PDB file of C-alpha atoms in Angstrom:
ATOM      1  CA  MET A   1       0.000   0.000   0.000  1.00 92.00           C
ATOM      2  CA  LYS A   2       1.096   3.556  -0.651  1.00 96.00           C
ATOM      3  CA  TYR A   3       0.465   6.400   1.777  1.00 98.00           C
ATOM      4  CA  SER A   4       0.230  10.163   1.665  1.00 97.00           C
ATOM      5  CA  MET A   5       2.555  11.382   4.399  1.00 97.00           C
ATOM      6  CA  PHE A   6       1.790  14.215   6.785  1.00 97.00           C
ATOM      7  CA  VAL A   7       4.527  15.252   9.213  1.00 97.00           C
ATOM      8  CA  GLY A   8       3.568  17.151  12.343  1.00 96.00           C
ATOM      9  CA  ARG A   9       3.688  17.556  16.071  1.00 96.00           C
ATOM     10  CA  TRP A  10      -0.119  17.248  16.313  1.00 96.00           C
ATOM     11  CA  GLN A  11      -0.123  19.115  19.682  1.00 94.00           C
ATOM     12  CA  PRO A  12      -3.046  18.205  19.681  1.00 93.00           C
ATOM     13  CA  LEU A  13      -4.663  16.774  16.551  1.00 93.00           C
ATOM     14  CA  HIS A  14      -7.485  19.262  15.867  1.00 94.00           C
ATOM     15  CA  LYS A  15     -10.339  19.784  13.425  1.00 93.00           C
ATOM     16  CA  GLY A  16      -8.076  21.679  11.024  1.00 93.00           C
ATOM     17  CA  HIS A  17      -5.772  18.664  10.872  1.00 95.00           C
ATOM     18  CA  LEU A  18      -8.771  16.368  10.426  1.00 95.00           C
ATOM     19  CA  TRP A  19     -10.022  18.519   7.528  1.00 95.00           C
ATOM     20  CA  LEU A  20      -6.620  18.207   5.847  1.00 95.00           C
ATOM     21  CA  ILE A  21      -6.389  14.449   6.394  1.00 97.00           C
ATOM     22  CA  ASN A  22      -9.948  13.945   5.155  1.00 96.00           C
ATOM     23  CA  GLU A  23      -9.205  15.862   1.945  1.00 96.00           C
ATOM     24  CA  ARG A  24      -6.648  13.226   1.026  1.00 97.00           C
ATOM     25  CA  LEU A  25      -8.847  10.340   2.188  1.00 98.00           C
ATOM     26  CA  LYS A  26     -11.718  11.641   0.011  1.00 97.00           C
ATOM     27  CA  GLU A  27      -9.378  11.271  -2.971  1.00 97.00           C
ATOM     28  CA  GLY A  28      -9.121   7.567  -2.163  1.00 97.00           C
ATOM     29  CA  LYS A  29      -5.620   7.875  -0.756  1.00 97.00           C
ATOM     30  CA  ASN A  30      -4.274   6.343   2.442  1.00 98.00           C
ATOM     31  CA  VAL A  31      -2.665   8.593   5.036  1.00 98.00           C
ATOM     32  CA  TRP A  32       0.471   8.240   7.143  1.00 98.00           C
ATOM     33  CA  LEU A  33       0.742  10.563  10.140  1.00 98.00           C
ATOM     34  CA  ALA A  34       4.393  10.949  11.086  1.00 98.00           C
ATOM     35  CA  ILE A  35       4.526  12.254  14.655  1.00 98.00           C
ATOM     36  CA  ARG A  36       7.641  14.271  15.381  1.00 98.00           C
ATOM     37  CA  ASP A  37       9.307  13.137  18.604  1.00 98.00           C
ATOM     38  CA  VAL A  38       9.766  16.577  20.148  1.00 97.00           C
ATOM     39  CA  LYS A  39      10.850  17.195  23.698  1.00 96.00           C
ATOM     40  CA  PRO A  40       7.816  18.265  25.765  1.00 94.00           C
ATOM     41  CA  ASP A  41       7.767  21.954  26.684  1.00 94.00           C
ATOM     42  CA  LYS A  42       5.143  24.730  26.940  1.00 88.00           C
ATOM     43  CA  ASN A  43       4.470  24.538  23.177  1.00 90.00           C
ATOM     44  CA  ASN A  44       4.533  20.741  23.100  1.00 94.00           C
ATOM     45  CA  PRO A  45       2.855  19.584  26.313  1.00 92.00           C
ATOM     46  CA  TRP A  46       2.428  15.962  25.189  1.00 94.00           C
ATOM     47  CA  THR A  47       4.977  13.311  24.357  1.00 96.00           C
ATOM     48  CA  ALA A  48       4.904  11.713  20.918  1.00 98.00           C
ATOM     49  CA  GLN A  49       3.570   8.537  22.568  1.00 97.00           C
ATOM     50  CA  GLU A  50       0.690  10.470  24.190  1.00 95.00           C
ATOM     51  CA  ILE A  51      -0.132  12.123  20.866  1.00 96.00           C
ATOM     52  CA  GLU A  52      -0.139   8.760  19.104  1.00 97.00           C
ATOM     53  CA  LYS A  53      -2.469   7.355  21.776  1.00 95.00           C
ATOM     54  CA  MET A  54      -4.849  10.332  21.354  1.00 93.00           C
ATOM     55  CA  ILE A  55      -4.886   9.851  17.585  1.00 96.00           C
ATOM     56  CA  HIS A  56      -5.596   6.130  17.925  1.00 96.00           C
ATOM     57  CA  GLU A  57      -8.475   6.765  20.353  1.00 92.00           C
ATOM     58  CA  GLY A  58     -10.008   9.657  18.412  1.00 92.00           C
ATOM     59  CA  GLU A  59     -12.040  10.166  15.268  1.00 93.00           C
ATOM     60  CA  LEU A  60      -9.531   8.289  13.094  1.00 96.00           C
ATOM     61  CA  LYS A  61      -9.619   5.033  15.068  1.00 96.00           C
ATOM     62  CA  ASP A  62     -11.772   3.135  12.532  1.00 97.00           C
ATOM     63  CA  LEU A  63      -9.554   4.271   9.656  1.00 97.00           C
ATOM     64  CA  ILE A  64      -6.518   3.177  11.666  1.00 98.00           C
ATOM     65  CA  ALA A  65      -8.109  -0.235  12.232  1.00 97.00           C
ATOM     66  CA  ASP A  66      -8.656  -0.507   8.448  1.00 98.00           C
ATOM     67  CA  ARG A  67      -5.042   0.625   7.774  1.00 98.00           C
ATOM     68  CA  ARG A  68      -6.326   3.599   5.718  1.00 98.00           C
ATOM     69  CA  VAL A  69      -4.490   5.734   8.294  1.00 98.00           C
ATOM     70  CA  VAL A  70      -1.243   4.679   9.940  1.00 98.00           C
ATOM     71  CA  THR A  71       0.893   6.496  12.475  1.00 98.00           C
ATOM     72  CA  SER A  72       4.491   6.346  13.490  1.00 98.00           C
ATOM     73  CA  ILE A  73       6.788   8.342  15.690  1.00 98.00           C
ATOM     74  CA  ILE A  74       9.758   9.796  13.851  1.00 98.00           C
ATOM     75  CA  PRO A  75      12.809  11.669  15.114  1.00 98.00           C
ATOM     76  CA  ASP A  76      12.379  15.434  15.259  1.00 97.00           C
ATOM     77  CA  ILE A  77      13.225  17.033  11.930  1.00 96.00           C
ATOM     78  CA  GLU A  78      14.667  20.363  10.883  1.00 95.00           C
ATOM     79  CA  SER A  79      13.602  20.240   7.233  1.00 95.00           C
ATOM     80  CA  VAL A  80      11.867  18.216   4.531  1.00 90.00           C
ATOM     81  CA  ASN A  81      13.970  17.884   1.403  1.00 90.00           C
ATOM     82  CA  TYR A  82      13.493  16.265  -1.965  1.00 86.00           C
ATOM     83  CA  GLY A  83      15.260  15.986  -5.296  1.00 86.00           C
ATOM     84  CA  ARG A  84      13.806  16.086  -8.757  1.00 83.00           C
ATOM     85  CA  GLY A  85      12.024  13.077 -10.133  1.00 81.00           C
ATOM     86  CA  VAL A  86      11.612  11.459  -6.717  1.00 83.00           C
ATOM     87  CA  GLY A  87       8.538   9.464  -7.728  1.00 88.00           C
ATOM     88  CA  TYR A  88       5.954  11.076  -5.477  1.00 88.00           C
ATOM     89  CA  GLU A  89       3.828  14.215  -5.387  1.00 90.00           C
ATOM     90  CA  ILE A  90       4.244  17.290  -3.229  1.00 89.00           C
ATOM     91  CA  ASN A  91       0.752  18.654  -2.412  1.00 90.00           C
ATOM     92  CA  GLU A  92      -0.534  21.663  -0.499  1.00 89.00           C
ATOM     93  CA  TYR A  93      -4.115  21.988   0.704  1.00 88.00           C
ATOM     94  CA  GLN A  94      -5.708  25.279   1.765  1.00 86.00           C
ATOM     95  CA  PRO A  95      -9.040  25.101   3.591  1.00 84.00           C
ATOM     96  CA  PRO A  96     -11.775  27.375   2.257  1.00 82.00           C
ATOM     97  CA  LYS A  97     -12.138  30.555   4.307  1.00 82.00           C
ATOM     98  CA  ASN A  98     -15.720  29.641   5.255  1.00 80.00           C
ATOM     99  CA  SER A  99     -14.832  26.081   6.334  1.00 79.00           C
ATOM    100  CA  GLY A 100     -14.528  26.851  10.028  1.00 77.00           C
ATOM    101  CA  VAL A 101     -11.071  25.282  10.206  1.00 77.00           C
ATOM    102  CA  MET A 102      -9.084  28.043   8.530  1.00 72.00           C
ATOM    103  CA  PHE A 103      -8.135  29.731  11.800  1.00 81.00           C
ATOM    104  CA  ILE A 104      -7.824  26.741  14.136  1.00 84.00           C
ATOM    105  CA  SER A 105      -4.348  26.327  15.561  1.00 85.00           C
ATOM    106  CA  ALA A 106      -2.843  24.045  18.166  1.00 87.00           C
ATOM    107  CA  THR A 107      -1.291  27.132  19.765  1.00 87.00           C
ATOM    108  CA  LYS A 108      -4.774  28.632  20.312  1.00 87.00           C
ATOM    109  CA  ILE A 109      -5.952  25.311  21.726  1.00 87.00           C
ATOM    110  CA  ARG A 110      -3.064  25.062  24.195  1.00 86.00           C
ATOM    111  CA  GLU A 111      -3.504  28.714  25.269  1.00 87.00           C
ATOM    112  CA  SER A 112      -7.230  28.190  25.780  1.00 88.00           C
ATOM    113  CA  ILE A 113      -6.599  25.137  27.963  1.00 85.00           C
ATOM    114  CA  LYS A 114      -3.877  26.950  29.934  1.00 84.00           C
ATOM    115  CA  ASN A 115      -6.245  29.885  30.575  1.00 87.00           C
ATOM    116  CA  GLY A 116      -9.097  27.619  31.714  1.00 87.00           C
ATOM    117  CA  ASP A 117     -11.177  28.681  28.705  1.00 88.00           C
ATOM    118  CA  ASN A 118     -13.242  25.814  27.290  1.00 89.00           C
ATOM    119  CA  SER A 119     -13.378  27.292  23.770  1.00 88.00           C
ATOM    120  CA  TRP A 120     -10.689  24.731  22.801  1.00 89.00           C
ATOM    121  CA  LYS A 121     -13.360  22.031  22.833  1.00 89.00           C
ATOM    122  CA  LYS A 122     -14.888  23.433  19.621  1.00 88.00           C
ATOM    123  CA  MET A 123     -11.554  22.971  17.842  1.00 87.00           C
ATOM    124  CA  VAL A 124     -10.859  19.358  18.863  1.00 89.00           C
ATOM    125  CA  ASP A 125     -12.816  16.204  18.181  1.00 86.00           C
ATOM    126  CA  GLU A 126     -14.983  15.368  21.200  1.00 89.00           C
ATOM    127  CA  SER A 127     -13.638  11.805  21.349  1.00 86.00           C
ATOM    128  CA  ILE A 128     -10.306  13.033  22.764  1.00 83.00           C
ATOM    129  CA  HIS A 129     -11.494  15.825  25.114  1.00 87.00           C
ATOM    130  CA  GLU A 130     -11.009  13.695  28.239  1.00 84.00           C
ATOM    131  CA  GLU A 131      -7.601  12.440  27.099  1.00 80.00           C
ATOM    132  CA  ILE A 132      -6.350  15.972  26.433  1.00 81.00           C
ATOM    133  CA  HIS A 133      -7.651  17.249  29.758  1.00 73.00           C
ATOM    134  CA  SER A 134      -6.267  14.327  31.783  1.00 75.00           C
ATOM    135  CA  LEU A 135      -2.811  14.585  30.270  1.00 69.00           C
ATOM    136  CA  LEU A 136      -2.544  18.261  31.150  1.00 67.00           C
ATOM    137  CA  ASN A 137      -3.582  17.859  34.778  1.00 60.00           C
TER     138      ASN A 137
END
């Protein structure tokens, strides 16, 4: 099987990420989520293992069971590089401005949680609300 690779910290996986992943899935493609193994800090409150667990327990769990979506933890990276004629596509997706996901960011989510503001819950799939909250407390 071939996969469309997405590299990220996913701190946490939010509805903007899900929109992006679903765009590729709608094209009949499989998706590989490469989780960067970053050292936890204020901008990365979860370990790569905790992020992977959240992803596996969230909205994508059925697609993971079917192997349409796979995850793996990769070393932290400083760049993505490619040469000509590498045999795969480089794609960029931009959500429509009226999609509701255009302005979602993991930074906003983390700030909202830190400030005790529950507005973050609108930006993250409900299936991982408890997991996110428990890992931060």
